[in-house]
Amino acid sequence: MTSVGAGVRVIGSGAATAPQCLTNEDLSQMVDTSDEWIWTRTGIGQRQLCTEETSLAMLAAEAGRQALSAAQLDPQALDLIILATSTPDDLFGSAGQVQQLLGAERAVAFDLTAACSGFVFALTTAAQFIRTGAYRNILVIGADVLSRWVDWSDRSTCVLFGDGAGAVLLQASDETDNLLAFDLYTNGSLNSCLNLPYQGQPKTLIADKQVTQGNYQPISMNGREVYRFAVARVPEVIEKVLFQAQCQTSDIDWLILHQANQRIMDAVGERLKIPAERILSNLAHYGNTSAASIPLALDEAVRQGKIKPGDLLALSGFGAGLSWGAALLRWG
C-alpha cells in the first residue's frame, strides 16, 4: 500500500498498431470518395485495421508490454490495469484477458467505457487509486477496434476510423504529483449525436413474457453537431484545468487532443492561441482510434524525443456520451 496523499508520476508509455493499412485510395474503390475529399475534410491519409487474427486484447496487451518495458517494471509489480475501450472482445470486459496476456496475476483489472474520452477518464480514475493509497503501480491502456463497428458503405463515417492501442504506466510518488489538474464532463442530452446503439427484436418466452434479443448497430454520427460541440467545449475545459493549476496557455509544451479530425484540432489550437508546432498530430497515419488516440500520439512523441521529462502536457478527449475532459500532466 502507498501512503495516503501520494502523488502521481508517469514512468513509461507504449503503443501498438494494427497490421493492415487502408489508404484513402483503397477507400475510393469501396465508396464514392477520393483522397482529396478525405484529406480536405478530415486530415486523414490512411488508417490501420485489425485482421481476423488480431484481437482487442492482443493490441492492448502489446501496448501495455511496451509501457512496462519502458519503465523497466515487472508485470508482477502491477496492482491495477484499467482498460479504456468501447470495443471489447467480450461484452463482459477484456481487461482480464489483458492481465493474463501480460502475466500480471497480481493486478486487479477492469474495463472503463467512455468512448473517445476514455483514456483521459481512465487516467484520472487511476490517479485516485494512487492518491488514496490503494495502489502503487497502475497500467492505463486506451484501445479500440472500431473497424468492427463501422458501416463500410457509409462514406461519412468509414473514412474516419482506425484501430490501435496506447498505454501509460503510473506510479505513486512521495516526492511529486505530476497530474496537476483535471476536469470531466458529460451531456447525455446530446447522446444521439454519436452512438453505437443496441437494436433488439422481440422474443416471446411464454404467452405473457417477452424479452428482446439482437445486436449492436454500426456507428452513427452527426458530424456537424460533434464538430460544433468539440470546438466549443474542448478549449473551455483546457482553460479550466489551466486555471486550476495556476498555469497559462504559454506554459503548455505539448497539446495532445483526441485525434478525431484535423479541422477540430486546428480550431482548438487557434482559439487557445497555441501554435501548430506544439500540437501533436498523427491523425494522418492512424485515423480516429477512439480511446487509443491520445496515448498513441503521446508514445510516438516520446519515442521521437519530442516529449522530454518535465514537459507540461495538456490532454483532452471528447466524443460519444457526449463526454469530454482534460488533464494537465507533467511528463515523468
mmCIF file of C-alpha atoms in Angstrom:
data_model
loop_
_atom_site.group_PDB
_atom_site.id
_atom_site.type_symbol
_atom_site.label_atom_id
_atom_site.label_comp_id
_atom_site.label_asym_id
_atom_site.label_seq_id
_atom_site.Cartn_x
_atom_site.Cartn_y
_atom_site.Cartn_z
ATOM 1 C CA MET A 1 0.000 0.000 0.000
ATOM 2 C CA THR A 2 1.126 3.554 -0.682
ATOM 3 C CA SER A 3 0.762 6.331 1.825
ATOM 4 C CA VAL A 4 -2.403 8.406 1.661
ATOM 5 C CA GLY A 5 -1.654 11.628 -0.161
ATOM 6 C CA ALA A 6 0.834 10.061 -2.542
ATOM 7 C CA GLY A 7 1.421 11.859 -5.808
ATOM 8 C CA VAL A 8 1.249 10.537 -9.360
ATOM 9 C CA ARG A 9 4.051 10.264 -11.868
ATOM 10 C CA VAL A 10 4.348 8.620 -15.297
ATOM 11 C CA ILE A 11 7.203 6.141 -15.651
ATOM 12 C CA GLY A 12 6.602 4.664 -19.101
ATOM 13 C CA SER A 13 4.488 4.598 -22.234
ATOM 14 C CA GLY A 14 3.776 2.167 -25.053
ATOM 15 C CA ALA A 15 1.666 1.690 -28.170
ATOM 16 C CA ALA A 16 0.522 -0.948 -30.622
ATOM 17 C CA THR A 17 -0.862 -0.510 -34.123
ATOM 18 C CA ALA A 18 -2.975 -2.843 -36.207
ATOM 19 C CA PRO A 19 -1.265 -4.744 -39.042
ATOM 20 C CA GLN A 20 -3.294 -3.656 -42.110
ATOM 21 C CA CYS A 21 -3.052 -0.244 -43.770
ATOM 22 C CA LEU A 22 -6.160 1.053 -45.554
ATOM 23 C CA THR A 23 -5.384 4.160 -47.615
ATOM 24 C CA ASN A 24 -7.719 6.819 -48.946
ATOM 25 C CA GLU A 25 -7.128 5.370 -52.395
ATOM 26 C CA ASP A 26 -8.308 1.984 -51.121
ATOM 27 C CA LEU A 27 -11.469 3.604 -49.764
ATOM 28 C CA SER A 28 -12.159 5.270 -53.099
ATOM 29 C CA GLN A 29 -12.555 1.769 -54.535
ATOM 30 C CA MET A 30 -15.168 0.951 -51.897
ATOM 31 C CA VAL A 31 -17.350 4.076 -51.661
ATOM 32 C CA ASP A 32 -17.905 7.300 -53.590
ATOM 33 C CA THR A 33 -14.959 9.280 -52.234
ATOM 34 C CA SER A 34 -11.413 10.342 -53.093
ATOM 35 C CA ASP A 35 -8.100 11.028 -51.431
ATOM 36 C CA GLU A 36 -8.664 14.789 -51.837
ATOM 37 C CA TRP A 37 -12.193 14.623 -50.392
ATOM 38 C CA ILE A 38 -10.983 12.798 -47.278
ATOM 39 C CA TRP A 39 -7.823 14.865 -46.787
ATOM 40 C CA THR A 40 -9.557 18.233 -47.023
ATOM 41 C CA ARG A 41 -12.372 17.293 -44.631
ATOM 42 C CA THR A 42 -10.507 15.201 -42.062
ATOM 43 C CA GLY A 43 -6.720 15.382 -42.434
ATOM 44 C CA ILE A 44 -6.571 11.574 -42.660
ATOM 45 C CA GLY A 45 -4.466 9.797 -45.271
ATOM 46 C CA GLN A 46 -4.610 6.211 -44.046
ATOM 47 C CA ARG A 47 -5.720 4.104 -41.100
ATOM 48 C CA GLN A 48 -4.521 0.813 -39.565
ATOM 49 C CA LEU A 49 -7.028 -2.052 -39.254
ATOM 50 C CA CYS A 50 -7.019 -5.320 -37.373
ATOM 51 C CA THR A 51 -7.155 -8.652 -39.158
ATOM 52 C CA GLU A 52 -9.306 -11.587 -38.105
ATOM 53 C CA GLU A 53 -6.349 -12.870 -36.079
ATOM 54 C CA THR A 54 -5.808 -9.615 -34.145
ATOM 55 C CA SER A 55 -7.950 -9.107 -31.056
ATOM 56 C CA LEU A 56 -8.524 -6.003 -28.957
ATOM 57 C CA ALA A 57 -6.876 -7.756 -26.014
ATOM 58 C CA MET A 58 -3.779 -8.551 -28.084
ATOM 59 C CA LEU A 59 -3.376 -4.903 -29.146
ATOM 60 C CA ALA A 60 -3.945 -3.637 -25.606
ATOM 61 C CA ALA A 61 -1.512 -6.146 -24.116
ATOM 62 C CA GLU A 62 1.228 -5.194 -26.592
ATOM 63 C CA ALA A 63 0.854 -1.511 -25.718
ATOM 64 C CA GLY A 64 0.985 -2.428 -22.039
ATOM 65 C CA ARG A 65 4.036 -4.639 -22.599
ATOM 66 C CA GLN A 66 5.882 -1.736 -24.222
ATOM 67 C CA ALA A 67 4.983 0.607 -21.355
ATOM 68 C CA LEU A 68 6.244 -1.937 -18.805
ATOM 69 C CA SER A 69 9.477 -2.336 -20.793
ATOM 70 C CA ALA A 70 9.993 1.437 -20.986
ATOM 71 C CA ALA A 71 9.520 1.664 -17.214
ATOM 72 C CA GLN A 72 11.645 -1.460 -16.573
ATOM 73 C CA LEU A 73 8.851 -2.793 -14.380
ATOM 74 C CA ASP A 74 7.934 -6.454 -13.995
ATOM 75 C CA PRO A 75 4.264 -7.270 -14.751
ATOM 76 C CA GLN A 76 4.043 -8.883 -11.313
ATOM 77 C CA ALA A 77 4.528 -5.428 -9.789
ATOM 78 C CA LEU A 78 1.283 -4.142 -11.292
ATOM 79 C CA ASP A 79 -1.543 -3.510 -8.839
ATOM 80 C CA LEU A 80 -4.231 -2.421 -11.297
ATOM 81 C CA ILE A 81 -4.948 -2.407 -15.034
ATOM 82 C CA ILE A 82 -7.601 -0.056 -16.393
ATOM 83 C CA LEU A 83 -8.565 -0.729 -19.996
ATOM 84 C CA ALA A 84 -10.400 2.166 -21.643
ATOM 85 C CA THR A 85 -12.307 0.684 -24.568
ATOM 86 C CA SER A 86 -15.696 0.722 -26.248
ATOM 87 C CA THR A 87 -14.943 -2.293 -28.439
ATOM 88 C CA PRO A 88 -14.053 -5.205 -26.138
ATOM 89 C CA ASP A 89 -13.626 -8.743 -27.420
ATOM 90 C CA ASP A 90 -16.080 -9.776 -24.717
ATOM 91 C CA LEU A 91 -19.040 -7.635 -23.663
ATOM 92 C CA PHE A 92 -18.285 -8.655 -20.073
ATOM 93 C CA GLY A 93 -14.889 -6.962 -20.432
ATOM 94 C CA SER A 94 -11.445 -7.576 -21.928
ATOM 95 C CA ALA A 95 -9.198 -6.277 -19.138
ATOM 96 C CA GLY A 96 -8.953 -9.757 -17.612
ATOM 97 C CA GLN A 97 -7.649 -11.114 -20.917
ATOM 98 C CA VAL A 98 -5.043 -8.343 -20.996
ATOM 99 C CA GLN A 99 -3.984 -9.183 -17.437
ATOM 100 C CA GLN A 100 -3.479 -12.821 -18.444
ATOM 101 C CA LEU A 101 -1.578 -11.952 -21.627
ATOM 102 C CA LEU A 102 0.778 -9.703 -19.666
ATOM 103 C CA GLY A 103 1.356 -12.246 -16.897
ATOM 104 C CA ALA A 104 0.240 -9.686 -14.320
ATOM 105 C CA GLU A 105 -1.566 -12.105 -12.000
ATOM 106 C CA ARG A 106 -1.433 -9.761 -9.004
ATOM 107 C CA ALA A 107 -3.237 -6.935 -10.777
ATOM 108 C CA VAL A 108 -6.919 -6.139 -10.485
ATOM 109 C CA ALA A 109 -8.253 -5.409 -13.976
ATOM 110 C CA PHE A 110 -11.389 -3.778 -15.299
ATOM 111 C CA ASP A 111 -12.765 -2.066 -18.405
ATOM 112 C CA LEU A 112 -13.833 1.571 -18.480
ATOM 113 C CA THR A 113 -16.114 2.747 -21.282
ATOM 114 C CA ALA A 114 -16.165 6.423 -22.210
ATOM 115 C CA ALA A 115 -15.529 6.170 -25.967
ATOM 116 C CA CYS A 116 -13.115 8.810 -27.288
ATOM 117 C CA SER A 117 -12.827 10.409 -23.828
ATOM 118 C CA GLY A 118 -11.910 7.038 -22.350
ATOM 119 C CA PHE A 119 -8.167 7.490 -21.924
ATOM 120 C CA VAL A 120 -8.492 10.802 -20.058
ATOM 121 C CA PHE A 121 -11.268 9.355 -17.881
ATOM 122 C CA ALA A 122 -9.166 6.242 -17.150
ATOM 123 C CA LEU A 123 -6.026 8.265 -16.395
ATOM 124 C CA THR A 124 -7.822 10.421 -13.842
ATOM 125 C CA THR A 125 -9.558 7.389 -12.338
ATOM 126 C CA ALA A 126 -6.211 5.652 -11.892
ATOM 127 C CA ALA A 127 -4.815 8.723 -10.162
ATOM 128 C CA GLN A 128 -7.466 8.499 -7.460
ATOM 129 C CA PHE A 129 -6.442 4.927 -6.569
ATOM 130 C CA ILE A 130 -2.874 6.159 -6.134
ATOM 131 C CA ARG A 131 -3.758 9.304 -4.215
ATOM 132 C CA THR A 132 -5.920 7.408 -1.731
ATOM 133 C CA GLY A 133 -3.125 4.944 -1.081
ATOM 134 C CA ALA A 134 -4.921 1.922 -2.556
ATOM 135 C CA TYR A 135 -2.410 1.047 -5.287
ATOM 136 C CA ARG A 136 1.143 1.902 -6.290
ATOM 137 C CA ASN A 137 1.626 0.787 -9.927
ATOM 138 C CA ILE A 138 -1.240 1.199 -12.403
ATOM 139 C CA LEU A 139 -1.268 0.468 -16.120
ATOM 140 C CA VAL A 140 -3.720 2.650 -18.062
ATOM 141 C CA ILE A 141 -4.499 1.442 -21.576
ATOM 142 C CA GLY A 142 -6.642 3.064 -24.252
ATOM 143 C CA ALA A 143 -7.533 0.615 -27.038
ATOM 144 C CA ASP A 144 -10.238 0.320 -29.661
ATOM 145 C CA VAL A 145 -11.015 -1.765 -32.735
ATOM 146 C CA LEU A 146 -13.624 0.471 -34.327
ATOM 147 C CA SER A 147 -13.367 -1.320 -37.680
ATOM 148 C CA ARG A 148 -15.709 -3.922 -36.167
ATOM 149 C CA TRP A 149 -18.499 -1.396 -35.886
ATOM 150 C CA VAL A 150 -18.109 0.811 -38.969
ATOM 151 C CA ASP A 151 -20.613 0.742 -41.802
ATOM 152 C CA TRP A 152 -18.117 0.350 -44.644
ATOM 153 C CA SER A 153 -20.705 1.557 -47.157
ATOM 154 C CA ASP A 154 -21.215 4.900 -45.363
ATOM 155 C CA ARG A 155 -18.601 7.339 -46.670
ATOM 156 C CA SER A 156 -19.361 9.891 -43.923
ATOM 157 C CA THR A 157 -18.052 7.536 -41.213
ATOM 158 C CA CYS A 158 -15.952 4.786 -42.827
ATOM 159 C CA VAL A 159 -13.217 7.262 -43.799
ATOM 160 C CA LEU A 160 -12.661 8.302 -40.174
ATOM 161 C CA PHE A 161 -11.880 5.317 -38.013
ATOM 162 C CA GLY A 162 -8.907 3.048 -37.349
ATOM 163 C CA ASP A 163 -7.688 0.520 -34.773
ATOM 164 C CA GLY A 164 -4.920 0.817 -32.197
ATOM 165 C CA ALA A 165 -3.811 0.900 -28.567
ATOM 166 C CA GLY A 166 -1.683 3.088 -26.335
ATOM 167 C CA ALA A 167 -0.684 2.892 -22.680
ATOM 168 C CA VAL A 168 0.983 4.740 -19.824
ATOM 169 C CA LEU A 169 2.284 3.402 -16.545
ATOM 170 C CA LEU A 170 1.509 5.443 -13.446
ATOM 171 C CA GLN A 171 3.393 5.086 -10.182
ATOM 172 C CA ALA A 172 2.924 6.551 -6.739
ATOM 173 C CA SER A 173 5.440 9.160 -5.631
ATOM 174 C CA ASP A 174 6.059 10.686 -2.211
ATOM 175 C CA GLU A 175 8.062 13.493 -3.814
ATOM 176 C CA THR A 176 5.908 14.892 -6.594
ATOM 177 C CA ASP A 177 2.421 14.900 -8.087
ATOM 178 C CA ASN A 178 2.602 15.354 -11.836
ATOM 179 C CA LEU A 179 -1.143 15.227 -12.514
ATOM 180 C CA LEU A 180 -1.654 18.928 -11.889
ATOM 181 C CA ALA A 181 -5.372 19.190 -12.666
ATOM 182 C CA PHE A 182 -8.281 17.528 -14.443
ATOM 183 C CA ASP A 183 -11.905 18.230 -15.308
ATOM 184 C CA LEU A 184 -14.501 15.814 -16.749
ATOM 185 C CA TYR A 185 -17.983 16.339 -18.202
ATOM 186 C CA THR A 186 -20.940 14.524 -19.792
ATOM 187 C CA ASN A 187 -24.010 15.852 -21.599
ATOM 188 C CA GLY A 188 -26.376 12.947 -22.109
ATOM 189 C CA SER A 189 -28.918 15.109 -23.939
ATOM 190 C CA LEU A 190 -26.545 15.002 -26.945
ATOM 191 C CA ASN A 191 -26.072 11.225 -26.835
ATOM 192 C CA SER A 192 -27.802 10.696 -30.169
ATOM 193 C CA CYS A 193 -25.146 12.770 -31.976
ATOM 194 C CA LEU A 194 -22.633 9.918 -31.786
ATOM 195 C CA ASN A 195 -23.534 6.411 -30.787
ATOM 196 C CA LEU A 196 -23.299 2.704 -31.430
ATOM 197 C CA PRO A 197 -26.780 1.578 -30.363
ATOM 198 C CA TYR A 198 -28.200 -1.808 -29.445
ATOM 199 C CA GLN A 199 -31.149 -2.903 -31.538
ATOM 200 C CA GLY A 200 -33.239 -5.858 -30.466
ATOM 201 C CA GLN A 201 -36.165 -7.848 -31.773
ATOM 202 C CA PRO A 202 -38.942 -9.103 -29.505
ATOM 203 C CA LYS A 203 -38.728 -12.743 -28.451
ATOM 204 C CA THR A 204 -41.647 -14.372 -26.686
ATOM 205 C CA LEU A 205 -40.658 -16.742 -23.891
ATOM 206 C CA ILE A 206 -44.147 -17.832 -22.856
ATOM 207 C CA ALA A 207 -47.560 -16.350 -23.540
ATOM 208 C CA ASP A 208 -47.236 -13.245 -21.390
ATOM 209 C CA LYS A 209 -43.429 -12.899 -21.041
ATOM 210 C CA GLN A 210 -41.248 -11.223 -23.646
ATOM 211 C CA VAL A 211 -37.612 -10.066 -23.952
ATOM 212 C CA THR A 212 -35.547 -8.567 -26.754
ATOM 213 C CA GLN A 213 -32.516 -10.113 -28.388
ATOM 214 C CA GLY A 214 -30.360 -8.531 -31.038
ATOM 215 C CA ASN A 215 -27.050 -6.872 -31.776
ATOM 216 C CA TYR A 216 -25.293 -3.526 -31.841
ATOM 217 C CA GLN A 217 -25.677 -1.373 -34.936
ATOM 218 C CA PRO A 218 -22.867 0.416 -36.823
ATOM 219 C CA ILE A 219 -21.525 3.764 -35.621
ATOM 220 C CA SER A 220 -23.807 6.683 -36.413
ATOM 221 C CA MET A 221 -22.704 10.302 -36.128
ATOM 222 C CA ASN A 222 -23.990 13.801 -36.698
ATOM 223 C CA GLY A 223 -20.654 15.231 -37.831
ATOM 224 C CA ARG A 224 -21.768 18.854 -37.837
ATOM 225 C CA GLU A 225 -23.030 18.727 -34.239
ATOM 226 C CA VAL A 226 -19.970 16.849 -32.982
ATOM 227 C CA TYR A 227 -17.704 19.428 -34.608
ATOM 228 C CA ARG A 228 -19.609 22.318 -33.004
ATOM 229 C CA PHE A 229 -19.572 20.594 -29.618
ATOM 230 C CA ALA A 230 -15.837 19.851 -29.709
ATOM 231 C CA VAL A 231 -14.735 23.292 -30.882
ATOM 232 C CA ALA A 232 -16.776 24.941 -28.114
ATOM 233 C CA ARG A 233 -16.146 22.605 -25.177
ATOM 234 C CA VAL A 234 -12.547 21.454 -25.602
ATOM 235 C CA PRO A 235 -10.870 24.892 -25.363
ATOM 236 C CA GLU A 236 -13.141 25.698 -22.423
ATOM 237 C CA VAL A 237 -12.188 22.606 -20.418
ATOM 238 C CA ILE A 238 -8.477 23.110 -21.142
ATOM 239 C CA GLU A 239 -8.730 26.680 -19.865
ATOM 240 C CA LYS A 240 -10.401 25.342 -16.710
ATOM 241 C CA VAL A 241 -7.595 22.905 -15.906
ATOM 242 C CA LEU A 242 -5.003 25.602 -16.578
ATOM 243 C CA PHE A 243 -6.829 27.842 -14.113
ATOM 244 C CA GLN A 244 -6.931 25.052 -11.507
ATOM 245 C CA ALA A 245 -3.180 24.544 -11.823
ATOM 246 C CA GLN A 246 -2.463 28.299 -11.928
ATOM 247 C CA CYS A 247 -0.826 27.886 -15.324
ATOM 248 C CA GLN A 248 -1.047 29.825 -18.566
ATOM 249 C CA THR A 249 -1.568 28.601 -22.117
ATOM 250 C CA SER A 250 2.007 29.635 -22.830
ATOM 251 C CA ASP A 251 3.190 27.107 -20.192
ATOM 252 C CA ILE A 252 1.930 24.171 -22.279
ATOM 253 C CA ASP A 253 4.758 22.387 -24.069
ATOM 254 C CA TRP A 254 2.501 19.943 -25.932
ATOM 255 C CA LEU A 255 -1.223 19.879 -26.595
ATOM 256 C CA ILE A 256 -2.448 16.315 -27.217
ATOM 257 C CA LEU A 257 -6.070 16.187 -28.316
ATOM 258 C CA HIS A 258 -8.188 13.207 -29.234
ATOM 259 C CA GLN A 259 -7.288 12.632 -32.882
ATOM 260 C CA ALA A 260 -10.775 12.967 -34.374
ATOM 261 C CA ASN A 261 -10.426 15.498 -37.173
ATOM 262 C CA GLN A 262 -7.589 17.838 -38.095
ATOM 263 C CA ARG A 263 -10.013 20.733 -38.518
ATOM 264 C CA ILE A 264 -11.142 20.305 -34.907
ATOM 265 C CA MET A 265 -7.558 20.278 -33.649
ATOM 266 C CA ASP A 266 -6.696 23.351 -35.724
ATOM 267 C CA ALA A 267 -9.751 25.229 -34.434
ATOM 268 C CA VAL A 268 -8.962 24.377 -30.798
ATOM 269 C CA GLY A 269 -5.360 25.491 -31.250
ATOM 270 C CA GLU A 270 -6.440 28.769 -32.801
ATOM 271 C CA ARG A 271 -8.880 29.537 -30.011
ATOM 272 C CA LEU A 272 -6.261 28.804 -27.353
ATOM 273 C CA LYS A 273 -3.562 30.621 -29.362
ATOM 274 C CA ILE A 274 -1.322 27.548 -29.268
ATOM 275 C CA PRO A 275 0.938 27.341 -32.340
ATOM 276 C CA ALA A 276 0.558 24.300 -34.589
ATOM 277 C CA GLU A 277 4.099 23.106 -33.870
ATOM 278 C CA ARG A 278 3.084 22.492 -30.224
ATOM 279 C CA ILE A 279 0.023 20.408 -31.147
ATOM 280 C CA LEU A 280 0.806 16.715 -31.595
ATOM 281 C CA SER A 281 -0.991 15.076 -34.511
ATOM 282 C CA ASN A 282 -0.616 11.631 -36.040
ATOM 283 C CA LEU A 283 -4.177 11.525 -37.357
ATOM 284 C CA ALA A 284 -2.950 11.369 -40.955
ATOM 285 C CA HIS A 285 -1.455 7.915 -40.338
ATOM 286 C CA TYR A 286 -3.915 6.284 -37.953
ATOM 287 C CA GLY A 287 -7.300 7.991 -38.282
ATOM 288 C CA ASN A 288 -9.630 8.207 -35.295
ATOM 289 C CA THR A 289 -8.680 5.378 -32.926
ATOM 290 C CA SER A 290 -11.050 6.500 -30.144
ATOM 291 C CA ALA A 291 -9.619 5.790 -26.655
ATOM 292 C CA ALA A 292 -6.260 4.847 -28.214
ATOM 293 C CA SER A 293 -5.666 8.144 -29.998
ATOM 294 C CA ILE A 294 -4.181 10.243 -27.179
ATOM 295 C CA PRO A 295 -1.765 7.603 -25.828
ATOM 296 C CA LEU A 296 -0.770 6.630 -29.390
ATOM 297 C CA ALA A 297 0.203 10.225 -30.179
ATOM 298 C CA LEU A 298 1.860 10.622 -26.782
ATOM 299 C CA ASP A 299 4.003 7.486 -27.034
ATOM 300 C CA GLU A 300 5.039 8.319 -30.595
ATOM 301 C CA ALA A 301 6.242 11.759 -29.477
ATOM 302 C CA VAL A 302 8.109 10.276 -26.502
ATOM 303 C CA ARG A 303 9.936 7.799 -28.720
ATOM 304 C CA GLN A 304 10.750 10.533 -31.246
ATOM 305 C CA GLY A 305 12.368 12.566 -28.451
ATOM 306 C CA LYS A 306 9.838 15.396 -28.677
ATOM 307 C CA ILE A 307 8.340 14.923 -25.211
ATOM 308 C CA LYS A 308 11.012 15.197 -22.536
ATOM 309 C CA PRO A 309 10.935 14.823 -18.740
ATOM 310 C CA GLY A 310 9.452 17.932 -17.170
ATOM 311 C CA ASP A 311 7.370 18.907 -20.219
ATOM 312 C CA LEU A 312 3.844 20.109 -19.488
ATOM 313 C CA LEU A 313 1.198 18.203 -21.459
ATOM 314 C CA ALA A 314 -2.418 19.269 -21.885
ATOM 315 C CA LEU A 315 -4.535 16.238 -22.787
ATOM 316 C CA SER A 316 -8.162 16.447 -23.900
ATOM 317 C CA GLY A 317 -10.569 13.749 -25.013
ATOM 318 C CA PHE A 318 -14.071 14.257 -26.389
ATOM 319 C CA GLY A 319 -16.702 12.144 -28.059
ATOM 320 C CA ALA A 320 -19.659 9.829 -27.533
ATOM 321 C CA GLY A 321 -21.798 10.366 -24.490
ATOM 322 C CA LEU A 322 -21.357 13.153 -25.309
ATOM 323 C CA SER A 323 -18.397 13.324 -22.968
ATOM 324 C CA TRP A 324 -15.296 15.452 -22.699
ATOM 325 C CA GLY A 325 -12.472 16.182 -20.315
ATOM 326 C CA ALA A 326 -8.936 17.445 -19.918
ATOM 327 C CA ALA A 327 -5.908 16.727 -17.786
ATOM 328 C CA LEU A 328 -2.753 18.706 -17.191
ATOM 329 C CA LEU A 329 0.194 16.346 -16.820
ATOM 330 C CA ARG A 330 3.879 16.960 -16.135
ATOM 331 C CA TRP A 331 5.797 14.268 -18.020
ATOM 332 C CA GLY A 332 7.972 11.983 -15.945
#
